[in-house]
CSV table of C-alpha atoms in Angstrom, one decimal:
chain,number,residue,atom,x,y,z
A,98,MET,CA,-21.1,-9.1,58.6
A,99,THR,CA,-23.3,-8.7,61.7
A,100,HIS,CA,-26.2,-6.4,60.9
A,101,PRO,CA,-25.9,-3.2,62.9
A,102,LEU,CA,-29.6,-3.2,63.8
A,103,GLY,CA,-29.9,-7.0,64.2
A,104,ASN,CA,-32.7,-7.2,61.6
A,105,PRO,CA,-32.7,-5.1,58.4
A,106,PRO,CA,-35.2,-2.2,58.5
A,107,SER,CA,-38.0,-2.1,55.9
A,108,LYS,CA,-36.6,1.1,54.5
A,109,ILE,CA,-33.9,3.8,54.9
A,110,ILE,CA,-35.1,7.4,54.1
A,111,ALA,CA,-32.5,10.1,53.6
A,112,VAL,CA,-33.1,13.9,53.6
A,113,HIS,CA,-31.5,15.8,50.7
A,114,LEU,CA,-30.7,19.1,52.5
A,115,ASN,CA,-31.3,20.0,56.1
A,116,TYR,CA,-28.4,22.0,57.7
A,117,ARG,CA,-28.2,25.7,57.2
A,118,SER,CA,-24.4,25.5,56.6
A,119,ARG,CA,-25.0,23.0,53.8
A,120,ALA,CA,-27.8,25.1,52.3
A,121,LYS,CA,-25.5,28.1,52.3
A,122,GLU,CA,-22.8,26.0,50.6
A,123,ARG,CA,-25.4,24.8,48.0
A,124,GLY,CA,-26.7,28.3,47.4
A,125,ARG,CA,-30.4,27.4,48.1
A,126,ILE,CA,-32.8,27.0,51.0
A,127,PRO,CA,-35.6,24.6,50.3
A,128,ASP,CA,-39.2,25.4,51.3
A,129,HIS,CA,-39.8,21.9,52.7
A,130,PRO,CA,-37.8,18.8,53.2
A,131,SER,CA,-37.3,16.4,50.3
A,132,TYR,CA,-36.2,12.7,50.5
A,133,PHE,CA,-34.7,9.7,48.7
A,134,LEU,CA,-34.6,6.0,49.6
A,135,LYS,CA,-31.6,3.9,50.2
A,136,PRO,CA,-31.9,0.1,50.1
A,137,PRO,CA,-31.6,-1.8,53.4
A,138,SER,CA,-28.8,-3.8,51.8
A,139,SER,CA,-26.7,-0.7,51.8
A,140,LEU,CA,-26.4,-0.9,55.6
A,141,ALA,CA,-23.0,-1.6,57.1
A,142,GLY,CA,-21.3,-1.2,60.5
A,143,THR,CA,-18.2,0.2,62.0
A,144,ASP,CA,-14.9,-1.0,60.4
A,145,ASP,CA,-16.7,-2.1,57.3
A,146,ALA,CA,-15.0,-0.8,54.1
A,147,LEU,CA,-16.5,1.9,51.9
A,148,VAL,CA,-15.9,0.5,48.5
A,149,ARG,CA,-15.1,2.7,45.5
A,150,PRO,CA,-15.5,0.7,42.2
A,151,GLU,CA,-12.4,0.7,40.0
A,152,GLY,CA,-12.8,3.4,37.4
A,153,CYS,CA,-14.6,5.8,39.8
A,154,GLU,CA,-13.0,8.7,41.6
A,155,LEU,CA,-15.7,10.6,43.5
A,156,LEU,CA,-16.5,8.6,46.6
A,157,GLY,CA,-18.1,11.1,48.9
A,158,PHE,CA,-18.7,10.9,52.6
A,159,GLU,CA,-21.5,12.7,54.5
A,160,GLY,CA,-21.6,12.5,58.3
A,161,GLU,CA,-25.2,12.3,59.5
A,162,ILE,CA,-27.4,11.6,62.5
A,163,ALA,CA,-29.5,8.5,62.0
A,164,LEU,CA,-32.9,8.1,63.7
A,165,VAL,CA,-34.2,4.6,64.3
A,166,ILE,CA,-38.0,4.3,64.6
A,167,GLY,CA,-39.3,2.4,67.6
A,168,SER,CA,-43.0,2.0,66.9
A,169,ARG,CA,-45.3,1.8,63.9
A,170,THR,CA,-46.0,5.4,63.0
A,171,GLN,CA,-48.8,6.9,60.8
A,172,ARG,CA,-49.9,10.5,60.6
A,173,VAL,CA,-48.2,11.4,63.9
A,174,SER,CA,-48.4,15.0,65.1
A,175,LEU,CA,-45.4,17.3,65.6
A,176,GLU,CA,-46.0,17.2,69.4
A,177,ASN,CA,-45.8,13.4,69.5
A,178,ALA,CA,-43.3,12.7,66.7
A,179,TRP,CA,-40.2,12.4,68.9
A,180,GLN,CA,-41.8,9.7,71.0
A,181,CYS,CA,-41.7,7.4,67.9
A,182,VAL,CA,-37.9,7.5,67.8
A,183,ARG,CA,-36.3,4.7,69.8
A,184,TRP,CA,-32.6,5.1,69.0
A,185,VAL,CA,-30.2,7.7,67.7
A,186,THR,CA,-26.8,6.8,66.1
A,187,ALA,CA,-24.1,8.0,63.8
A,188,ALA,CA,-24.3,7.4,60.1
A,189,ASN,CA,-22.3,8.0,56.9
A,190,ASP,CA,-24.5,8.6,53.9
A,191,ALA,CA,-21.7,7.7,51.5
A,192,GLY,CA,-22.1,7.8,47.7
A,193,VAL,CA,-20.2,7.4,44.4
A,194,HIS,CA,-20.9,10.7,42.7
A,195,ASP,CA,-19.6,9.3,39.4
A,196,LEU,CA,-23.0,7.6,39.1
A,197,ARG,CA,-25.1,10.5,40.3
A,198,HIS,CA,-26.0,11.6,36.8
A,199,ALA,CA,-27.6,8.2,36.1
A,200,ASP,CA,-30.4,8.5,38.7
A,201,HIS,CA,-30.3,12.2,39.6
A,202,GLY,CA,-32.6,12.9,42.6
A,203,SER,CA,-33.3,9.2,43.4
A,204,ASN,CA,-29.5,8.5,43.9
A,205,LEU,CA,-30.2,4.8,43.6
A,206,ARG,CA,-26.9,3.8,42.0
A,207,SER,CA,-24.8,6.5,43.5
A,208,LYS,CA,-25.8,6.0,47.1
A,209,GLY,CA,-27.6,2.6,47.1
A,210,ALA,CA,-24.7,0.2,46.7
A,211,ASP,CA,-23.9,-2.4,49.3
A,212,GLY,CA,-22.1,-1.0,52.3
A,213,LEU,CA,-22.7,2.7,51.5
A,214,THR,CA,-24.8,3.4,54.7
A,215,PRO,CA,-22.6,2.5,57.7
A,216,ILE,CA,-24.2,3.3,61.1
A,217,GLY,CA,-23.2,2.8,64.7
A,218,PRO,CA,-21.3,1.9,66.6
A,219,ARG,CA,-23.6,2.4,69.6
A,220,LEU,CA,-27.3,3.2,69.7
A,221,LEU,CA,-28.3,6.1,72.0
A,222,ASP,CA,-31.6,6.1,73.9
A,223,ALA,CA,-33.7,8.8,72.2
A,224,ARG,CA,-35.8,9.2,75.4
A,225,ARG,CA,-32.7,10.6,77.1
A,226,LEU,CA,-31.8,13.1,74.4
A,227,ASP,CA,-32.9,16.6,73.4
A,228,PRO,CA,-33.3,16.4,69.6
A,229,ALA,CA,-32.4,20.1,69.3
A,230,ALA,CA,-29.1,19.7,71.3
A,231,LEU,CA,-27.1,17.0,69.5
A,232,GLN,CA,-23.6,17.4,68.1
A,233,LEU,CA,-22.4,15.8,64.9
A,234,ARG,CA,-18.7,15.5,64.0
A,235,THR,CA,-16.8,13.9,61.2
A,236,TRP,CA,-13.1,13.2,60.8
A,237,VAL,CA,-11.0,12.1,57.8
A,238,ASN,CA,-7.7,10.5,58.8
A,239,GLY,CA,-8.1,12.0,62.2
A,240,GLN,CA,-8.7,15.6,61.0
A,241,LEU,CA,-12.0,17.2,62.0
A,242,VAL,CA,-13.9,18.2,58.8
A,243,GLN,CA,-17.5,18.5,60.0
A,244,ASP,CA,-18.8,19.9,63.2
A,245,ASP,CA,-22.4,21.1,63.6
A,246,THR,CA,-25.3,21.0,66.0
A,247,THR,CA,-29.0,20.3,65.6
A,248,ASP,CA,-30.1,23.7,66.6
A,249,THR,CA,-29.1,24.8,63.1
A,250,LEU,CA,-31.4,22.4,61.3
A,251,LEU,CA,-33.8,23.8,58.6
A,252,PHE,CA,-36.3,21.1,59.5
A,253,PRO,CA,-36.3,19.7,63.0
A,254,PHE,CA,-36.4,15.9,63.5
A,255,GLU,CA,-40.0,16.1,64.7
A,256,GLN,CA,-41.0,17.8,61.4
A,257,LEU,CA,-39.3,15.1,59.3
A,258,ILE,CA,-41.1,12.3,61.2
A,259,ALA,CA,-44.5,14.0,61.1
A,260,ASP,CA,-44.1,15.0,57.4
A,261,LEU,CA,-43.1,11.5,56.3
A,262,SER,CA,-45.8,9.7,58.3
A,263,ARG,CA,-48.5,11.7,56.6
A,264,LEU,CA,-48.1,9.3,53.6
A,265,VAL,CA,-45.5,6.7,54.5
A,266,THR,CA,-46.0,4.3,57.4
A,267,LEU,CA,-42.8,4.1,59.4
A,268,GLU,CA,-42.1,0.7,60.8
A,269,PRO,CA,-40.0,-0.2,63.8
A,270,GLY,CA,-36.4,-0.3,62.8
A,271,ASP,CA,-36.7,2.1,59.9
A,272,VAL,CA,-33.8,4.5,59.6
A,273,ILE,CA,-34.1,8.2,58.8
A,274,LEU,CA,-30.8,9.9,57.7
A,275,THR,CA,-31.3,13.5,58.7
A,276,GLY,CA,-28.9,15.4,56.4
A,277,THR,CA,-25.3,16.5,56.5
A,278,PRO,CA,-23.7,19.8,57.4
A,279,THR,CA,-21.0,21.6,55.4
A,280,GLY,CA,-17.7,19.9,55.0
A,281,ALA,CA,-18.7,16.8,53.2
A,282,SER,CA,-16.3,15.9,50.5
A,283,VAL,CA,-14.4,13.2,48.7
A,284,VAL,CA,-12.2,10.4,50.1
A,285,VAL,CA,-9.8,8.0,48.4
A,286,PRO,CA,-8.6,4.5,49.0
A,287,GLY,CA,-6.5,4.4,52.2
A,288,ASP,CA,-8.5,7.1,53.9
A,289,VAL,CA,-10.5,6.5,57.0
A,290,VAL,CA,-13.8,8.3,57.8
A,291,ALA,CA,-15.1,8.5,61.3
A,292,VAL,CA,-18.5,10.0,62.5
A,293,GLU,CA,-19.7,10.6,66.0
A,294,VAL,CA,-22.9,11.9,67.5
A,295,SER,CA,-23.1,13.1,71.1
A,296,GLY,CA,-25.6,14.8,73.4
A,297,GLY,CA,-27.1,14.5,76.8
A,298,GLY,CA,-23.9,13.1,78.2
A,299,GLN,CA,-24.0,10.2,75.7
A,300,SER,CA,-21.9,9.4,72.7
A,301,THR,CA,-22.2,6.9,69.9
A,302,GLY,CA,-18.4,6.5,69.8
A,303,ARG,CA,-16.8,6.9,66.4
A,304,LEU,CA,-18.2,5.1,63.4
A,305,ARG,CA,-15.0,4.2,61.6
A,306,ASN,CA,-14.9,3.1,58.0
A,307,PRO,CA,-11.8,2.7,55.8
A,308,VAL,CA,-12.0,3.4,52.0
A,309,ALA,CA,-11.1,0.5,49.7
A,310,VAL,CA,-11.1,-0.2,45.9
A,311,GLY,CA,-13.6,-2.6,44.5
A,312,PRO,CA,-13.9,-4.3,41.1
A,313,ALA,CA,-14.9,-2.2,38.1
A,314,LEU,CA,-18.6,-2.1,37.2
A,315,GLU,CA,-19.8,-4.3,34.4
A,316,PRO,CA,-20.9,-2.3,31.3
A,317,TYR,CA,-24.6,-3.1,31.5
A,318,GLY,CA,-25.9,0.4,32.3
A,319,ALA,CA,-24.7,3.9,33.0
A,320,ILE,CA,-21.0,4.4,33.0
A,321,PRO,CA,-19.2,6.5,35.6
A,322,LYS,CA,-18.9,10.2,34.8
A,323,ALA,CA,-16.7,12.7,36.7
A,324,GLY,CA,-17.3,16.0,35.0
A,325,PRO,CA,-17.4,19.5,36.6
A,326,THR,CA,-20.9,19.2,37.8
A,327,GLU,CA,-20.2,15.9,39.5
A,328,ARG,CA,-17.0,17.1,41.0
A,329,GLU,CA,-18.5,20.3,42.5
A,330,ALA,CA,-21.4,18.3,44.0
A,331,ALA,CA,-18.9,15.7,45.5
A,332,TYR,CA,-16.2,18.0,46.8
A,333,GLY,CA,-18.5,20.8,48.2
A,334,THR,CA,-16.6,23.7,49.6
A,335,ALA,CA,-13.3,21.9,49.0
A,336,TYR,CA,-14.0,22.0,45.2
A,337,VAL,CA,-11.4,24.0,43.2
A,338,PRO,CA,-12.8,24.2,39.7
A,339,THR,CA,-10.5,23.9,36.7
A,340,ASP,CA,-10.6,26.7,34.1
A,341,LEU,CA,-13.5,26.4,31.8
A,342,LEU,CA,-11.5,28.0,29.0
A,343,ASP,CA,-7.9,27.6,28.1
A,344,LYS,CA,-6.1,30.9,29.1
A,345,GLU,CA,-4.3,31.2,25.8
A,346,VAL,CA,-7.6,30.9,23.9
A,347,GLU,CA,-9.2,33.5,26.2
A,348,VAL,CA,-6.3,35.9,25.7
A,349,GLY,CA,-6.4,35.3,21.9
A,350,LEU,CA,-10.2,36.0,21.7
A,351,ARG,CA,-9.8,39.1,23.8
A,352,SER,CA,-7.1,40.3,21.4
A,353,VAL,CA,-9.4,40.5,18.3
A,354,ALA,CA,-12.6,42.4,17.6
A,355,VAL,CA,-16.0,40.9,17.5
A,356,ALA,CA,-16.4,42.3,14.0
A,357,THR,CA,-13.3,40.5,12.8
A,358,LEU,CA,-14.5,37.2,14.4
A,359,SER,CA,-17.9,37.7,12.6
A,360,ALA,CA,-16.1,38.2,9.3
A,361,GLN,CA,-14.0,35.1,9.7
A,362,LEU,CA,-17.0,33.0,10.8
A,363,ARG,CA,-18.8,34.2,7.7
A,364,LYS,CA,-15.9,33.1,5.5
A,365,ARG,CA,-16.3,29.6,7.0
A,366,GLY,CA,-20.0,29.5,6.1
A,367,LEU,CA,-21.3,30.6,9.5
A,368,PRO,CA,-23.1,33.9,8.9
A,369,HIS,CA,-25.6,33.6,11.7
A,370,MET,CA,-23.3,33.6,14.7
A,371,SER,CA,-24.1,37.1,16.0
A,372,ILE,CA,-26.5,37.6,18.9
A,373,ASP,CA,-28.5,40.5,17.4
A,374,GLY,CA,-30.3,43.3,19.1
A,375,VAL,CA,-28.3,43.4,22.3
A,376,CYS,CA,-26.3,46.4,23.8
A,377,PRO,CA,-23.7,46.4,26.5
A,378,THR,CA,-23.9,48.0,30.0
A,379,GLN,CA,-20.1,48.3,29.9
A,380,PRO,CA,-19.3,49.5,26.3
A,381,GLY,CA,-15.6,49.7,27.0
A,382,ALA,CA,-15.2,46.3,28.5
A,383,GLY,CA,-14.8,43.1,26.5
A,384,MET,CA,-16.3,39.8,27.4
A,385,VAL,CA,-15.1,36.3,26.8
A,386,GLY,CA,-16.5,33.1,28.4
A,387,VAL,CA,-18.2,29.8,28.1
A,388,ALA,CA,-22.0,29.6,27.5
A,389,HIS,CA,-24.3,28.4,30.3
A,390,THR,CA,-27.9,28.6,29.0
A,391,LEU,CA,-31.3,29.5,30.4
A,392,ARG,CA,-34.6,29.4,28.5
A,393,TYR,CA,-37.7,31.4,29.2
A,394,LEU,CA,-41.1,30.5,27.8
A,395,PRO,CA,-44.1,32.8,27.3
A,396,LEU,CA,-46.1,33.5,30.4
A,397,ARG,CA,-48.9,31.1,31.3
A,398,GLU,CA,-50.5,32.2,34.6
A,399,ASP,CA,-51.6,28.7,35.6
A,400,LEU,CA,-48.0,27.4,35.2
A,401,PHE,CA,-46.1,30.3,36.7
A,402,LYS,CA,-46.8,29.2,40.3
A,403,LYS,CA,-45.1,25.8,39.6
A,404,TYR,CA,-42.2,27.0,37.4
A,405,GLY,CA,-41.7,30.6,38.4
A,406,ASN,CA,-41.7,30.5,42.2
A,407,GLY,CA,-39.1,29.3,44.7
A,408,MET,CA,-35.8,28.0,43.4
A,409,ASN,CA,-36.9,28.3,39.8
A,410,ALA,CA,-34.8,27.8,36.6
A,411,GLN,CA,-33.6,31.4,36.6
A,412,LYS,CA,-32.2,31.1,40.2
A,413,ARG,CA,-30.9,27.6,39.5
A,414,ALA,CA,-29.0,28.9,36.4
A,415,ILE,CA,-27.3,31.6,38.6
A,416,GLU,CA,-26.3,29.0,41.2
A,417,GLU,CA,-25.0,26.7,38.4
A,418,LEU,CA,-22.5,29.3,37.2
A,419,ARG,CA,-18.8,28.6,37.4
A,420,PRO,CA,-16.0,31.0,37.0
A,421,GLY,CA,-15.7,31.9,33.3
A,422,HIS,CA,-19.3,31.2,32.4
A,423,VAL,CA,-21.4,33.6,30.4
A,424,LEU,CA,-25.1,33.2,31.3
A,425,VAL,CA,-27.0,33.4,28.0
A,426,MET,CA,-30.8,33.8,28.2
A,427,ASP,CA,-33.4,33.1,25.6
A,428,ALA,CA,-36.3,35.4,26.2
A,429,ARG,CA,-37.6,35.2,22.6
A,430,ARG,CA,-36.5,38.8,22.0
A,431,ASP,CA,-39.3,40.0,24.2
A,432,THR,CA,-38.0,43.1,26.0
A,433,SER,CA,-41.3,44.1,27.7
A,434,ALA,CA,-40.2,42.5,31.0
A,435,GLY,CA,-36.9,42.1,32.9
A,436,THR,CA,-35.0,38.8,32.7
A,437,ILE,CA,-32.4,39.7,35.3
A,438,GLY,CA,-32.0,42.3,38.0
A,439,ASP,CA,-29.3,43.7,40.3
A,440,ILE,CA,-29.5,41.0,43.0
A,441,LEU,CA,-29.1,38.0,40.6
A,442,ALA,CA,-26.5,39.9,38.6
A,443,LEU,CA,-24.5,40.4,41.8
A,444,ARG,CA,-24.9,36.7,42.6
A,445,ALA,CA,-23.7,35.8,39.1
A,446,GLN,CA,-20.7,38.1,39.6
A,447,GLN,CA,-19.9,36.4,43.0
A,448,ARG,CA,-20.1,33.0,41.3
A,449,GLY,CA,-17.4,34.2,38.9
A,450,ALA,CA,-19.5,34.8,35.8
A,451,ALA,CA,-17.6,36.4,32.9
A,452,GLY,CA,-20.9,38.1,31.8
A,453,VAL,CA,-24.6,37.9,31.0
A,454,VAL,CA,-26.4,38.0,27.6
A,455,THR,CA,-30.1,38.3,27.3
A,456,ASP,CA,-32.3,39.2,24.3
A,457,GLY,CA,-35.0,40.2,26.8
A,458,GLY,CA,-35.3,43.2,29.2
A,459,LEU,CA,-32.9,44.3,31.9
A,460,ARG,CA,-34.1,45.5,35.3
A,461,ASP,CA,-32.1,47.8,37.6
A,462,SER,CA,-29.8,48.8,34.8
A,463,ALA,CA,-28.1,51.6,36.7
A,464,ALA,CA,-27.2,49.3,39.6
A,465,ILE,CA,-26.0,46.5,37.3
A,466,THR,CA,-23.9,49.0,35.4
A,467,GLU,CA,-22.2,50.0,38.6
A,468,LEU,CA,-21.3,46.3,39.3
A,469,GLY,CA,-18.9,46.3,36.4
A,470,LEU,CA,-20.1,42.9,35.2
A,471,PRO,CA,-20.5,42.9,31.4
A,472,VAL,CA,-24.2,42.5,30.6
A,473,TYR,CA,-25.6,42.6,27.1
A,474,HIS,CA,-29.4,43.1,26.9
A,475,GLY,CA,-32.2,43.9,24.5
A,476,GLY,CA,-33.3,47.0,26.4
A,477,GLU,CA,-34.2,48.3,29.8
A,478,HIS,CA,-37.5,47.5,31.4
A,479,PRO,CA,-38.8,48.0,35.0
A,480,SER,CA,-41.1,45.0,35.1
A,481,VAL,CA,-40.3,41.6,36.6
A,482,LEU,CA,-40.2,38.6,34.4
A,483,GLY,CA,-43.6,37.3,35.6
A,484,ARG,CA,-45.2,39.9,33.4
A,485,ARG,CA,-44.1,38.1,30.2
A,486,HIS,CA,-41.9,35.1,30.9
A,487,VAL,CA,-41.8,31.7,32.7
A,488,PRO,CA,-38.3,30.5,33.6
A,489,TRP,CA,-38.3,27.0,32.2
A,490,ASP,CA,-35.0,25.1,32.0
A,491,THR,CA,-31.2,25.5,32.0
A,492,GLY,CA,-28.3,23.8,30.3
A,493,MET,CA,-29.9,23.2,26.9
A,494,PRO,CA,-29.5,24.6,23.4
A,495,ILE,CA,-31.4,27.9,23.1
A,496,ALA,CA,-32.0,30.7,20.6
A,497,CYS,CA,-30.8,34.2,21.7
A,498,GLY,CA,-31.0,37.2,19.4
A,499,GLY,CA,-31.4,34.9,16.4
A,500,ALA,CA,-28.4,32.7,17.1
A,501,LEU,CA,-28.4,29.1,18.3
A,502,ILE,CA,-26.2,28.7,21.4
A,503,GLN,CA,-25.3,25.4,22.9
A,504,PRO,CA,-23.9,25.0,26.4
A,505,GLY,CA,-20.1,25.1,26.1
A,506,ASP,CA,-20.0,27.5,23.1
A,507,LEU,CA,-17.7,30.4,23.5
A,508,ILE,CA,-19.2,33.8,23.8
A,509,VAL,CA,-17.3,36.9,22.8
A,510,GLY,CA,-18.5,40.5,23.2
A,511,ASP,CA,-17.3,44.1,22.7
A,512,ARG,CA,-18.8,47.4,21.9
A,513,ASP,CA,-20.1,46.1,18.5
A,514,GLY,CA,-22.0,43.2,20.0
A,515,VAL,CA,-21.8,39.5,20.7
A,516,VAL,CA,-20.8,36.5,18.6
A,517,VAL,CA,-20.9,32.8,19.3
A,518,VAL,CA,-17.7,30.9,18.6
A,519,PRO,CA,-17.7,27.1,18.2
A,520,PRO,CA,-15.0,25.8,20.6
A,521,ASP,CA,-13.3,23.6,18.0
A,522,LEU,CA,-12.8,26.6,15.7
A,523,ALA,CA,-11.4,29.0,18.3
A,524,GLU,CA,-7.7,28.6,17.7
A,525,GLU,CA,-7.8,28.9,14.0
A,526,LEU,CA,-10.1,31.8,14.2
A,527,ILE,CA,-7.7,33.6,16.5
A,528,THR,CA,-4.8,33.1,14.1
A,529,ASP,CA,-6.8,34.3,11.1
A,530,CYS,CA,-8.4,37.2,12.9
A,531,GLN,CA,-5.0,38.4,14.1
A,532,GLU,CA,-3.8,38.2,10.5
A,533,GLN,CA,-6.8,40.1,9.2
A,534,GLU,CA,-6.4,42.8,11.8
A,535,ARG,CA,-2.7,43.1,11.0
A,536,ARG,CA,-3.6,43.7,7.3
A,537,GLU,CA,-6.3,46.2,8.2
A,538,ARG,CA,-3.8,48.2,10.4
A,539,PHE,CA,-1.6,48.5,7.3
A,540,ILE,CA,-4.5,49.5,5.1
A,541,THR,CA,-5.7,52.1,7.7
A,542,GLU,CA,-2.2,53.6,7.7
A,543,GLN,CA,-2.2,53.9,4.0
A,544,VAL,CA,-5.7,55.5,3.9
A,545,ARG,CA,-4.7,57.9,6.7
A,546,ALA,CA,-1.7,58.8,4.5
A,547,GLY,CA,-4.1,59.8,1.7
A,548,HIS,CA,-4.1,56.7,-0.6
A,549,SER,CA,-7.3,55.6,-2.4
A,550,VAL,CA,-8.9,52.3,-1.4
A,551,ASP,CA,-8.9,51.3,-5.1
A,552,GLY,CA,-6.5,48.3,-5.2
A,553,LEU,CA,-5.7,48.7,-1.5
A,554,TYR,CA,-8.9,47.3,0.0
A,555,PRO,CA,-8.6,44.4,-0.8
A,556,MET,CA,-5.0,44.5,-1.7
A,557,ASP,CA,-3.8,43.9,-5.2
A,558,PRO,CA,-0.4,42.3,-5.8
A,559,ASP,CA,1.5,45.6,-5.7
A,560,TRP,CA,0.0,46.6,-2.4
A,561,HIS,CA,0.5,43.1,-1.1
A,562,GLU,CA,4.2,43.4,-1.8
A,563,GLN,CA,4.3,46.6,0.1
A,564,PHE,CA,2.4,45.0,3.0
A,565,GLU,CA,5.0,42.2,3.2
A,566,ARG,CA,7.8,44.8,3.5
A,567,TRP,CA,5.7,46.6,6.2
A,568,ARG,CA,5.2,43.3,8.0
A,569,ARG,CA,8.9,42.6,8.1
A,570,VAL,CA,9.4,45.8,10.0
A,571,HIS,CA,6.4,45.5,12.3
A,572,ASP,CA,6.4,41.7,12.8
A,573,PRO,CA,9.8,40.3,11.8
A,574,SER,CA,9.0,36.9,13.4
A,575,HIS,CA,6.0,36.3,11.2
A,576,THR,CA,6.2,33.9,8.2
A,577,SER,CA,5.1,35.4,4.9
A,578,ASP,CA,1.7,34.4,3.8
A,579,THR,CA,0.4,35.3,0.4
A,580,SER,CA,-3.3,34.7,1.2
A,581,ASP,CA,-5.7,37.6,1.5
A,582,GLY,CA,-7.2,37.4,5.0
A,583,LEU,CA,-9.7,40.2,4.6
A,584,GLY,CA,-13.4,39.5,5.0
């Protein structure tokens, strides 16, 4: 393979997020640019294959504008930064997202493999270009999927160069990948990706790369993983999430009372599954979903600036929500400050959340109630979380209202409160809860008719025989069961 730049650069620097359209897709706008490195050995040219290892499925493409540095650059000013760029060309910041979990942030294995940075086919003279008036377009199999211009950048090219050169010496030939707009997604073997950059009457032509299958990875390190998080990151706006919770299980859990679930959990030796001390904003609405967790720690003023500002763990937790998630927050039962307000509750609703549970305080309770999103909370409070809490981390086991909740646990709420249901027990719990409630309906009818609870609650053999006759009328398809399902 002929090297696209003649001699390999000393380094390839890529920007994580730089187009407003991509930032909107990701749900966050960074305060400053952040970067990762790609090995020079990842460079390739037009018509070279993008190789997806056997056993992986999430080969992503990202059309980008590549800047090639022309002179040794140290601590350059914004005003002089563009003079340090010699060439502009098209690039594809490709990556295998199945390996993204292994080096999150650095992207070494996911984006650093040989051939995953094709650039070209032509180099444009940067001196004849306006860096704020370039167009970037990407096609997959001839269909236009990305189309954006550099007047929408969060961080102009001059800022990237000046920022990097404060600490990193940029050498002639070094490549800066300047970010991708919305529309980046996943391609499969047989697809062809093409990227073109144009401006000032010049065009790079189309950087064309077919997708091929390569050999499986040897089992010496991290194995490929293609879970919901990796799929969403890889597919972008094209991602259609699968249901977090089986619909039959969801319907079954909605069909039974939280009190009945609590009784059946207790019978199985799990008496501590209720989230205590929380009340609903929507008493008449049930809630069933899958736990996504957020932990607050006690306020430390010297740490709040680092952990509490910007895209902190609280905001990240909201943006990590998928349809069907219940956001469960551990605030140490401290209700003397809010842990969520109306704006973030609205965003959670837009993300498809099934509800929110916090053992801390709730701000903007009237506005949140009007949203119709089920929210269970420890009590109303007007103060922001910085009065008592530091948002610390997401997606970890937490304590909420005295219960231990793991990400992926099932969360069920009604007027009585909230319980945690282990996913592997859900189906048998539904069956036994429905049986218990069937028996309780029979008992309620008898008490309403004037019968004493003696021998009826729980049922002795005589009452049980009457119950079986009642059941044959009300549920003729049910198989007789002599066990007593009452808690």
